Amino acid sequence: MKTHSPLKLSLYSMFAAAIVSGCSSMPQNTALSDAHNSYNNARINTKAATLAELEMKQASDTLDKADRALSDDEETEMVDHLAYLARQQVAIALEAAKQKSAEIAVNQAGTQRNEVRLEARTAEVDAAQRQSAHDRALIAKQKILIDQLNAKQTARGLVITLGDVLFRTNKAQLEAGGLRDIDKLADFLNQYPTYKVLVEGYTDSRGSDDMNQALSDRRAYAVRTALVAAQVDSNQIITRGYGEAYPVAENDTSANRRLNRRVEIVLSDENGNIAVR
């Protein structure tokens, strides 16, 4: 059996430590790491790499953009958003691969397959096509929320913020602009009833704790009322009031206080799961 001299063992240890140290100093982003894992799993463990090359290329390009954004120290929201898009593109690639795999199976069935088995394969293709169309429509709808309601992709999910200007001063009544935003969100929730929303009210630090808590509760509930009026099932809506907690800016100027007076609407995943504070 070969043995290593103390000098060689020491050099090996120093080399391994340098590698570990270099890796640990690299910037980390959980959403981006998850997106890379999703992409690698799809590339290695499924047929997506061969049956959905275009879709996988789109996901790869988006991951490259996200990596560059992270290395260039761009805003975390931008990196998270690109990571989210990459995960969605991987999901589309998986569905496309599933659809093409089913189509190949149908084409290979030939005349030797009996009618029942051929119908079953055709049903698989139809189901895959429907699922693919559903996923594409869902992503398009989410893009509308991002573009028109200025929604942000966060670690908790997609978040829509209704600013103080969309409510009457010190009141819980929504202005016309706020109602228009609610209608757009309601359209999404009505079309995709498995989704839920968590409506969270916040205030600035002026006023008593009790007053701020009550106002944040009322504003969150006002959004719930507007969604229900737009035919959204009440079981899809959860409300929370947090008063002056979780400020997004210092309460030292009127502009910053206005930023803290807000309602945040957190959209669940497709299974209705929401990360509560």
PDB file of C-alpha atoms in Angstrom:
ATOM      1  CA  MET A   1       0.000   0.000   0.000  1.00  0.00           C
ATOM      2  CA  LYS A   2       1.312   3.466  -0.936  1.00  0.00           C
ATOM      3  CA  THR A   3       1.908   6.043   1.775  1.00  0.00           C
ATOM      4  CA  HIS A   4       2.175   9.815   1.472  1.00  0.00           C
ATOM      5  CA  SER A   5       4.872  11.855   3.112  1.00  0.00           C
ATOM      6  CA  PRO A   6       3.844  14.482   5.724  1.00  0.00           C
ATOM      7  CA  LEU A   7       4.860  17.207   3.262  1.00  0.00           C
ATOM      8  CA  LYS A   8       2.539  15.879   0.541  1.00  0.00           C
ATOM      9  CA  LEU A   9      -0.335  15.477   2.991  1.00  0.00           C
ATOM     10  CA  SER A  10       0.167  19.058   4.156  1.00  0.00           C
ATOM     11  CA  LEU A  11       0.123  20.346   0.574  1.00  0.00           C
ATOM     12  CA  TYR A  12      -3.069  18.366  -0.148  1.00  0.00           C
ATOM     13  CA  SER A  13      -4.737  19.863   2.931  1.00  0.00           C
ATOM     14  CA  MET A  14      -3.742  23.404   1.966  1.00  0.00           C
ATOM     15  CA  PHE A  15      -5.053  22.883  -1.581  1.00  0.00           C
ATOM     16  CA  ALA A  16      -8.402  21.521  -0.327  1.00  0.00           C
ATOM     17  CA  ALA A  17      -8.752  24.385   2.148  1.00  0.00           C
ATOM     18  CA  ALA A  18      -8.101  26.914  -0.605  1.00  0.00           C
ATOM     19  CA  ILE A  19     -10.827  25.362  -2.749  1.00  0.00           C
ATOM     20  CA  VAL A  20     -13.336  25.415   0.115  1.00  0.00           C
ATOM     21  CA  SER A  21     -12.399  28.995   0.982  1.00  0.00           C
ATOM     22  CA  GLY A  22     -12.826  30.104  -2.633  1.00  0.00           C
ATOM     23  CA  CYS A  23     -16.235  28.468  -2.920  1.00  0.00           C
ATOM     24  CA  SER A  24     -17.492  29.936   0.344  1.00  0.00           C
ATOM     25  CA  SER A  25     -16.595  33.460  -0.790  1.00  0.00           C
ATOM     26  CA  MET A  26     -18.804  33.270  -3.871  1.00  0.00           C
ATOM     27  CA  PRO A  27     -22.031  35.310  -3.635  1.00  0.00           C
ATOM     28  CA  GLN A  28     -25.107  33.245  -2.861  1.00  0.00           C
ATOM     29  CA  ASN A  29     -28.753  33.670  -3.831  1.00  0.00           C
ATOM     30  CA  THR A  30     -31.241  31.027  -2.723  1.00  0.00           C
ATOM     31  CA  ALA A  31     -33.724  31.640  -5.537  1.00  0.00           C
ATOM     32  CA  LEU A  32     -30.970  31.440  -8.152  1.00  0.00           C
ATOM     33  CA  SER A  33     -29.524  28.267  -6.594  1.00  0.00           C
ATOM     34  CA  ASP A  34     -32.978  26.680  -6.683  1.00  0.00           C
ATOM     35  CA  ALA A  35     -33.371  27.684 -10.326  1.00  0.00           C
ATOM     36  CA  HIS A  36     -30.008  26.100 -11.206  1.00  0.00           C
ATOM     37  CA  ASN A  37     -31.013  22.920  -9.361  1.00  0.00           C
ATOM     38  CA  SER A  38     -34.321  22.774 -11.267  1.00  0.00           C
ATOM     39  CA  TYR A  39     -32.504  23.247 -14.569  1.00  0.00           C
ATOM     40  CA  ASN A  40     -29.819  20.648 -13.807  1.00  0.00           C
ATOM     41  CA  ASN A  41     -32.383  18.083 -12.636  1.00  0.00           C
ATOM     42  CA  ALA A  42     -34.381  18.592 -15.838  1.00  0.00           C
ATOM     43  CA  ARG A  43     -31.246  18.341 -17.989  1.00  0.00           C
ATOM     44  CA  ILE A  44     -29.855  15.224 -16.309  1.00  0.00           C
ATOM     45  CA  ASN A  45     -32.878  13.259 -15.087  1.00  0.00           C
ATOM     46  CA  THR A  46     -35.474  13.873 -17.813  1.00  0.00           C
ATOM     47  CA  LYS A  47     -35.779  13.910 -21.610  1.00  0.00           C
ATOM     48  CA  ALA A  48     -36.107  17.684 -21.695  1.00  0.00           C
ATOM     49  CA  ALA A  49     -32.537  18.188 -22.936  1.00  0.00           C
ATOM     50  CA  THR A  50     -33.272  16.253 -26.145  1.00  0.00           C
ATOM     51  CA  LEU A  51     -37.018  16.744 -26.613  1.00  0.00           C
ATOM     52  CA  ALA A  52     -37.275  20.397 -25.556  1.00  0.00           C
ATOM     53  CA  GLU A  53     -33.952  21.873 -26.652  1.00  0.00           C
ATOM     54  CA  LEU A  54     -35.373  25.320 -27.455  1.00  0.00           C
ATOM     55  CA  GLU A  55     -37.203  25.644 -24.147  1.00  0.00           C
ATOM     56  CA  MET A  56     -34.152  24.454 -22.199  1.00  0.00           C
ATOM     57  CA  LYS A  57     -31.969  26.920 -24.139  1.00  0.00           C
ATOM     58  CA  GLN A  58     -34.323  29.733 -23.097  1.00  0.00           C
ATOM     59  CA  ALA A  59     -34.036  28.650 -19.465  1.00  0.00           C
ATOM     60  CA  SER A  60     -30.245  28.433 -19.783  1.00  0.00           C
ATOM     61  CA  ASP A  61     -30.056  31.929 -21.274  1.00  0.00           C
ATOM     62  CA  THR A  62     -32.196  33.325 -18.461  1.00  0.00           C
ATOM     63  CA  LEU A  63     -29.963  31.637 -15.871  1.00  0.00           C
ATOM     64  CA  ASP A  64     -26.935  33.220 -17.543  1.00  0.00           C
ATOM     65  CA  LYS A  65     -28.606  36.627 -17.235  1.00  0.00           C
ATOM     66  CA  ALA A  66     -29.360  35.953 -13.577  1.00  0.00           C
ATOM     67  CA  ASP A  67     -25.768  34.867 -12.929  1.00  0.00           C
ATOM     68  CA  ARG A  68     -24.467  38.037 -14.561  1.00  0.00           C
ATOM     69  CA  ALA A  69     -26.912  40.147 -12.566  1.00  0.00           C
ATOM     70  CA  LEU A  70     -25.700  38.518  -9.351  1.00  0.00           C
ATOM     71  CA  SER A  71     -22.023  38.922 -10.218  1.00  0.00           C
ATOM     72  CA  ASP A  72     -22.641  42.565 -11.198  1.00  0.00           C
ATOM     73  CA  ASP A  73     -24.267  43.205  -7.783  1.00  0.00           C
ATOM     74  CA  GLU A  74     -27.585  44.188  -9.329  1.00  0.00           C
ATOM     75  CA  GLU A  75     -30.692  44.462  -7.138  1.00  0.00           C
ATOM     76  CA  THR A  76     -31.740  41.236  -5.395  1.00  0.00           C
ATOM     77  CA  GLU A  77     -35.250  41.688  -6.812  1.00  0.00           C
ATOM     78  CA  MET A  78     -33.837  41.534 -10.351  1.00  0.00           C
ATOM     79  CA  VAL A  79     -31.873  38.347  -9.599  1.00  0.00           C
ATOM     80  CA  ASP A  80     -34.935  36.776  -7.918  1.00  0.00           C
ATOM     81  CA  HIS A  81     -37.148  37.742 -10.865  1.00  0.00           C
ATOM     82  CA  LEU A  82     -34.774  36.217 -13.420  1.00  0.00           C
ATOM     83  CA  ALA A  83     -34.455  33.075 -11.281  1.00  0.00           C
ATOM     84  CA  TYR A  84     -38.259  32.844 -11.133  1.00  0.00           C
ATOM     85  CA  LEU A  85     -38.532  33.165 -14.935  1.00  0.00           C
ATOM     86  CA  ALA A  86     -35.884  30.467 -15.383  1.00  0.00           C
ATOM     87  CA  ARG A  87     -37.828  28.060 -13.146  1.00  0.00           C
ATOM     88  CA  GLN A  88     -40.988  28.746 -15.145  1.00  0.00           C
ATOM     89  CA  GLN A  89     -39.115  28.118 -18.403  1.00  0.00           C
ATOM     90  CA  VAL A  90     -37.802  24.810 -17.021  1.00  0.00           C
ATOM     91  CA  ALA A  91     -41.389  23.863 -16.145  1.00  0.00           C
ATOM     92  CA  ILE A  92     -42.461  24.666 -19.716  1.00  0.00           C
ATOM     93  CA  ALA A  93     -39.562  22.579 -21.053  1.00  0.00           C
ATOM     94  CA  LEU A  94     -40.624  19.606 -18.935  1.00  0.00           C
ATOM     95  CA  GLU A  95     -44.199  19.854 -20.188  1.00  0.00           C
ATOM     96  CA  ALA A  96     -43.014  20.224 -23.788  1.00  0.00           C
ATOM     97  CA  ALA A  97     -40.801  17.149 -23.403  1.00  0.00           C
ATOM     98  CA  LYS A  98     -43.691  15.210 -21.898  1.00  0.00           C
ATOM     99  CA  GLN A  99     -45.924  16.219 -24.807  1.00  0.00           C
ATOM    100  CA  LYS A 100     -43.329  15.290 -27.444  1.00  0.00           C
ATOM    101  CA  SER A 101     -42.645  11.983 -25.706  1.00  0.00           C
ATOM    102  CA  ALA A 102     -46.329  11.151 -25.855  1.00  0.00           C
ATOM    103  CA  GLU A 103     -46.475  12.176 -29.519  1.00  0.00           C
ATOM    104  CA  ILE A 104     -43.517   9.928 -30.320  1.00  0.00           C
ATOM    105  CA  ALA A 105     -45.234   7.062 -28.544  1.00  0.00           C
ATOM    106  CA  VAL A 106     -48.365   7.610 -30.637  1.00  0.00           C
ATOM    107  CA  ASN A 107     -46.366   7.737 -33.875  1.00  0.00           C
ATOM    108  CA  GLN A 108     -44.553   4.531 -32.974  1.00  0.00           C
ATOM    109  CA  ALA A 109     -47.731   2.725 -32.086  1.00  0.00           C
ATOM    110  CA  GLY A 110     -48.447   1.980 -35.733  1.00  0.00           C
ATOM    111  CA  THR A 111     -51.026  -0.379 -37.024  1.00  0.00           C
ATOM    112  CA  GLN A 112     -49.979  -3.162 -34.642  1.00  0.00           C
ATOM    113  CA  ARG A 113     -51.448  -1.349 -31.648  1.00  0.00           C
ATOM    114  CA  ASN A 114     -55.068  -2.058 -30.961  1.00  0.00           C
ATOM    115  CA  GLU A 115     -57.583   0.763 -30.976  1.00  0.00           C
ATOM    116  CA  VAL A 116     -57.930   0.943 -27.204  1.00  0.00           C
ATOM    117  CA  ARG A 117     -54.206   1.375 -26.588  1.00  0.00           C
ATOM    118  CA  LEU A 118     -53.922   3.919 -29.393  1.00  0.00           C
ATOM    119  CA  GLU A 119     -56.777   5.924 -27.917  1.00  0.00           C
ATOM    120  CA  ALA A 120     -55.038   5.855 -24.543  1.00  0.00           C
ATOM    121  CA  ARG A 121     -51.833   7.213 -26.078  1.00  0.00           C
ATOM    122  CA  THR A 122     -53.785   9.878 -27.939  1.00  0.00           C
ATOM    123  CA  ALA A 123     -55.413  10.854 -24.660  1.00  0.00           C
ATOM    124  CA  GLU A 124     -51.918  11.278 -23.179  1.00  0.00           C
ATOM    125  CA  VAL A 125     -51.006  13.663 -25.991  1.00  0.00           C
ATOM    126  CA  ASP A 126     -54.222  15.611 -25.516  1.00  0.00           C
ATOM    127  CA  ALA A 127     -53.636  15.837 -21.769  1.00  0.00           C
ATOM    128  CA  ALA A 128     -50.039  16.966 -22.279  1.00  0.00           C
ATOM    129  CA  GLN A 129     -51.173  19.602 -24.780  1.00  0.00           C
ATOM    130  CA  ARG A 130     -53.814  20.874 -22.383  1.00  0.00           C
ATOM    131  CA  GLN A 131     -51.309  21.033 -19.530  1.00  0.00           C
ATOM    132  CA  SER A 132     -48.779  22.839 -21.706  1.00  0.00           C
ATOM    133  CA  ALA A 133     -51.417  25.351 -22.798  1.00  0.00           C
ATOM    134  CA  HIS A 134     -52.474  25.806 -19.176  1.00  0.00           C
ATOM    135  CA  ASP A 135     -48.900  26.478 -18.061  1.00  0.00           C
ATOM    136  CA  ARG A 136     -48.272  28.969 -20.852  1.00  0.00           C
ATOM    137  CA  ALA A 137     -51.507  30.816 -20.107  1.00  0.00           C
ATOM    138  CA  LEU A 138     -50.682  30.881 -16.394  1.00  0.00           C
ATOM    139  CA  ILE A 139     -47.248  32.371 -16.993  1.00  0.00           C
ATOM    140  CA  ALA A 140     -48.761  34.953 -19.345  1.00  0.00           C
ATOM    141  CA  LYS A 141     -51.310  35.927 -16.688  1.00  0.00           C
ATOM    142  CA  GLN A 142     -48.607  36.238 -14.043  1.00  0.00           C
ATOM    143  CA  LYS A 143     -46.630  38.461 -16.411  1.00  0.00           C
ATOM    144  CA  ILE A 144     -49.680  40.734 -16.630  1.00  0.00           C
ATOM    145  CA  LEU A 145     -49.669  41.051 -12.836  1.00  0.00           C
ATOM    146  CA  ILE A 146     -45.956  41.837 -12.904  1.00  0.00           C
ATOM    147  CA  ASP A 147     -46.245  44.405 -15.704  1.00  0.00           C
ATOM    148  CA  GLN A 148     -49.563  46.098 -14.922  1.00  0.00           C
ATOM    149  CA  LEU A 149     -49.604  45.913 -11.116  1.00  0.00           C
ATOM    150  CA  ASN A 150     -45.842  46.271 -10.634  1.00  0.00           C
ATOM    151  CA  ALA A 151     -45.769  42.961  -8.783  1.00  0.00           C
ATOM    152  CA  LYS A 152     -42.428  41.815  -7.392  1.00  0.00           C
ATOM    153  CA  GLN A 153     -41.108  38.268  -7.166  1.00  0.00           C
ATOM    154  CA  THR A 154     -39.860  37.725  -3.602  1.00  0.00           C
ATOM    155  CA  ALA A 155     -38.843  34.826  -1.395  1.00  0.00           C
ATOM    156  CA  ARG A 156     -42.469  34.733  -0.167  1.00  0.00           C
ATOM    157  CA  GLY A 157     -43.883  34.655  -3.700  1.00  0.00           C
ATOM    158  CA  LEU A 158     -45.340  37.259  -6.039  1.00  0.00           C
ATOM    159  CA  VAL A 159     -46.181  40.438  -4.052  1.00  0.00           C
ATOM    160  CA  ILE A 160     -48.487  43.248  -5.216  1.00  0.00           C
ATOM    161  CA  THR A 161     -48.269  46.496  -3.243  1.00  0.00           C
ATOM    162  CA  LEU A 162     -51.193  48.918  -2.972  1.00  0.00           C
ATOM    163  CA  GLY A 163     -49.780  52.257  -1.875  1.00  0.00           C
ATOM    164  CA  ASP A 164     -51.348  54.789   0.465  1.00  0.00           C
ATOM    165  CA  VAL A 165     -52.525  56.902  -2.489  1.00  0.00           C
ATOM    166  CA  LEU A 166     -54.983  54.138  -3.419  1.00  0.00           C
ATOM    167  CA  PHE A 167     -56.867  54.661  -0.143  1.00  0.00           C
ATOM    168  CA  ARG A 168     -58.660  57.700   1.181  1.00  0.00           C
ATOM    169  CA  THR A 169     -56.596  59.593   3.744  1.00  0.00           C
ATOM    170  CA  ASN A 170     -56.633  57.785   7.114  1.00  0.00           C
ATOM    171  CA  LYS A 171     -59.513  55.667   5.802  1.00  0.00           C
ATOM    172  CA  ALA A 172     -59.931  52.077   4.705  1.00  0.00           C
ATOM    173  CA  GLN A 173     -61.944  52.959   1.595  1.00  0.00           C
ATOM    174  CA  LEU A 174     -60.266  52.160  -1.738  1.00  0.00           C
ATOM    175  CA  GLU A 175     -59.992  54.881  -4.365  1.00  0.00           C
ATOM    176  CA  ALA A 176     -60.875  54.208  -8.021  1.00  0.00           C
ATOM    177  CA  GLY A 177     -57.256  53.370  -8.905  1.00  0.00           C
ATOM    178  CA  GLY A 178     -57.101  50.766  -6.184  1.00  0.00           C
ATOM    179  CA  LEU A 179     -60.340  49.175  -7.357  1.00  0.00           C
ATOM    180  CA  ARG A 180     -58.967  48.877 -10.895  1.00  0.00           C
ATOM    181  CA  ASP A 181     -55.954  47.002  -9.553  1.00  0.00           C
ATOM    182  CA  ILE A 182     -58.239  44.741  -7.526  1.00  0.00           C
ATOM    183  CA  ASP A 183     -60.267  43.916 -10.652  1.00  0.00           C
ATOM    184  CA  LYS A 184     -57.117  42.776 -12.482  1.00  0.00           C
ATOM    185  CA  LEU A 185     -56.122  40.553  -9.571  1.00  0.00           C
ATOM    186  CA  ALA A 186     -59.672  39.202  -9.280  1.00  0.00           C
ATOM    187  CA  ASP A 187     -59.612  38.220 -12.952  1.00  0.00           C
ATOM    188  CA  PHE A 188     -56.544  36.062 -12.259  1.00  0.00           C
ATOM    189  CA  LEU A 189     -57.980  34.476  -9.090  1.00  0.00           C
ATOM    190  CA  ASN A 190     -61.288  33.691 -10.794  1.00  0.00           C
ATOM    191  CA  GLN A 191     -59.490  31.989 -13.665  1.00  0.00           C
ATOM    192  CA  TYR A 192     -57.133  30.052 -11.358  1.00  0.00           C
ATOM    193  CA  PRO A 193     -59.171  29.173  -8.238  1.00  0.00           C
ATOM    194  CA  THR A 194     -56.437  26.985  -6.709  1.00  0.00           C
ATOM    195  CA  TYR A 195     -54.448  30.145  -5.993  1.00  0.00           C
ATOM    196  CA  LYS A 196     -54.920  32.097  -2.765  1.00  0.00           C
ATOM    197  CA  VAL A 197     -53.865  35.546  -1.594  1.00  0.00           C
ATOM    198  CA  LEU A 198     -52.641  36.837   1.756  1.00  0.00           C
ATOM    199  CA  VAL A 199     -53.662  40.487   2.183  1.00  0.00           C
ATOM    200  CA  GLU A 200     -51.473  42.358   4.703  1.00  0.00           C
ATOM    201  CA  GLY A 201     -52.153  45.886   5.976  1.00  0.00           C
ATOM    202  CA  TYR A 202     -49.407  48.216   7.252  1.00  0.00           C
ATOM    203  CA  THR A 203     -49.212  51.787   8.600  1.00  0.00           C
ATOM    204  CA  ASP A 204     -46.511  54.303   9.473  1.00  0.00           C
ATOM    205  CA  SER A 205     -45.409  54.944  13.062  1.00  0.00           C
ATOM    206  CA  ARG A 206     -47.576  57.983  13.719  1.00  0.00           C
ATOM    207  CA  GLY A 207     -50.556  57.488  16.006  1.00  0.00           C
ATOM    208  CA  SER A 208     -51.119  54.968  18.765  1.00  0.00           C
ATOM    209  CA  ASP A 209     -50.448  51.256  18.373  1.00  0.00           C
ATOM    210  CA  ASP A 210     -54.151  50.476  18.721  1.00  0.00           C
ATOM    211  CA  MET A 211     -55.126  53.023  16.070  1.00  0.00           C
ATOM    212  CA  ASN A 212     -52.487  51.773  13.629  1.00  0.00           C
ATOM    213  CA  GLN A 213     -53.438  48.151  14.209  1.00  0.00           C
ATOM    214  CA  ALA A 214     -57.106  48.904  13.608  1.00  0.00           C
ATOM    215  CA  LEU A 215     -56.391  50.875  10.408  1.00  0.00           C
ATOM    216  CA  SER A 216     -54.149  48.134   9.007  1.00  0.00           C
ATOM    217  CA  ASP A 217     -56.834  45.528   9.781  1.00  0.00           C
ATOM    218  CA  ARG A 218     -59.544  47.602   8.099  1.00  0.00           C
ATOM    219  CA  ARG A 219     -57.498  48.278   4.980  1.00  0.00           C
ATOM    220  CA  ALA A 220     -56.628  44.611   4.552  1.00  0.00           C
ATOM    221  CA  TYR A 221     -60.286  43.701   5.008  1.00  0.00           C
ATOM    222  CA  ALA A 222     -61.337  46.410   2.523  1.00  0.00           C
ATOM    223  CA  VAL A 223     -59.239  44.671  -0.124  1.00  0.00           C
ATOM    224  CA  ARG A 224     -60.853  41.355   0.793  1.00  0.00           C
ATOM    225  CA  THR A 225     -64.308  42.925   0.457  1.00  0.00           C
ATOM    226  CA  ALA A 226     -63.432  44.326  -2.976  1.00  0.00           C
ATOM    227  CA  LEU A 227     -62.137  40.939  -4.167  1.00  0.00           C
ATOM    228  CA  VAL A 228     -65.273  39.156  -2.960  1.00  0.00           C
ATOM    229  CA  ALA A 229     -67.374  41.805  -4.728  1.00  0.00           C
ATOM    230  CA  ALA A 230     -65.437  40.894  -7.890  1.00  0.00           C
ATOM    231  CA  GLN A 231     -66.647  37.268  -7.511  1.00  0.00           C
ATOM    232  CA  VAL A 232     -63.484  35.882  -5.863  1.00  0.00           C
ATOM    233  CA  ASP A 233     -64.243  33.012  -3.463  1.00  0.00           C
ATOM    234  CA  SER A 234     -63.734  34.225   0.109  1.00  0.00           C
ATOM    235  CA  ASN A 235     -61.884  30.962   0.877  1.00  0.00           C
ATOM    236  CA  GLN A 236     -59.117  32.168  -1.446  1.00  0.00           C
ATOM    237  CA  ILE A 237     -58.426  35.229   0.731  1.00  0.00           C
ATOM    238  CA  ILE A 238     -56.580  35.568   4.049  1.00  0.00           C
ATOM    239  CA  THR A 239     -56.150  38.953   5.774  1.00  0.00           C
ATOM    240  CA  ARG A 240     -53.633  40.194   8.335  1.00  0.00           C
ATOM    241  CA  GLY A 241     -53.053  43.609   9.899  1.00  0.00           C
ATOM    242  CA  TYR A 242     -49.559  44.419  11.154  1.00  0.00           C
ATOM    243  CA  GLY A 243     -49.892  48.074  12.159  1.00  0.00           C
ATOM    244  CA  GLU A 244     -46.541  49.842  11.999  1.00  0.00           C
ATOM    245  CA  ALA A 245     -44.530  46.590  11.996  1.00  0.00           C
ATOM    246  CA  TYR A 246     -42.291  45.613   9.064  1.00  0.00           C
ATOM    247  CA  PRO A 247     -41.617  49.122   7.680  1.00  0.00           C
ATOM    248  CA  VAL A 248     -40.012  49.330   4.243  1.00  0.00           C
ATOM    249  CA  ALA A 249     -38.455  52.742   4.998  1.00  0.00           C
ATOM    250  CA  GLU A 250     -37.535  54.920   7.960  1.00  0.00           C
ATOM    251  CA  ASN A 251     -40.471  56.906   9.369  1.00  0.00           C
ATOM    252  CA  ASP A 252     -38.423  60.116   9.302  1.00  0.00           C
ATOM    253  CA  THR A 253     -39.984  61.934   6.321  1.00  0.00           C
ATOM    254  CA  SER A 254     -43.470  62.252   4.881  1.00  0.00           C
ATOM    255  CA  ALA A 255     -42.339  60.447   1.721  1.00  0.00           C
ATOM    256  CA  ASN A 256     -40.969  57.510   3.704  1.00  0.00           C
ATOM    257  CA  ARG A 257     -44.051  57.343   5.906  1.00  0.00           C
ATOM    258  CA  ARG A 258     -46.190  57.162   2.773  1.00  0.00           C
ATOM    259  CA  LEU A 259     -44.156  54.136   1.630  1.00  0.00           C
ATOM    260  CA  ASN A 260     -44.903  52.402   4.933  1.00  0.00           C
ATOM    261  CA  ARG A 261     -48.654  53.058   4.634  1.00  0.00           C
ATOM    262  CA  ARG A 262     -49.483  50.214   2.271  1.00  0.00           C
ATOM    263  CA  VAL A 263     -51.291  46.945   1.660  1.00  0.00           C
ATOM    264  CA  GLU A 264     -49.261  44.013   0.364  1.00  0.00           C
ATOM    265  CA  ILE A 265     -50.991  41.145  -1.439  1.00  0.00           C
ATOM    266  CA  VAL A 266     -48.970  37.911  -1.484  1.00  0.00           C
ATOM    267  CA  LEU A 267     -49.934  35.405  -4.185  1.00  0.00           C
ATOM    268  CA  SER A 268     -49.688  31.710  -3.280  1.00  0.00           C
ATOM    269  CA  ASP A 269     -48.274  28.955  -5.456  1.00  0.00           C
ATOM    270  CA  GLU A 270     -50.634  26.896  -7.616  1.00  0.00           C
ATOM    271  CA  ASN A 271     -51.377  24.599  -4.666  1.00  0.00           C
ATOM    272  CA  GLY A 272     -52.498  27.485  -2.444  1.00  0.00           C
ATOM    273  CA  ASN A 273     -49.374  27.537  -0.242  1.00  0.00           C
ATOM    274  CA  ILE A 274     -48.429  30.961   1.174  1.00  0.00           C
ATOM    275  CA  ALA A 275     -45.478  31.959   3.364  1.00  0.00           C
ATOM    276  CA  VAL A 276     -47.015  33.799   6.336  1.00  0.00           C
ATOM    277  CA  ARG A 277     -44.822  36.172   8.348  1.00  0.00           C
TER     278      ARG A 277
END
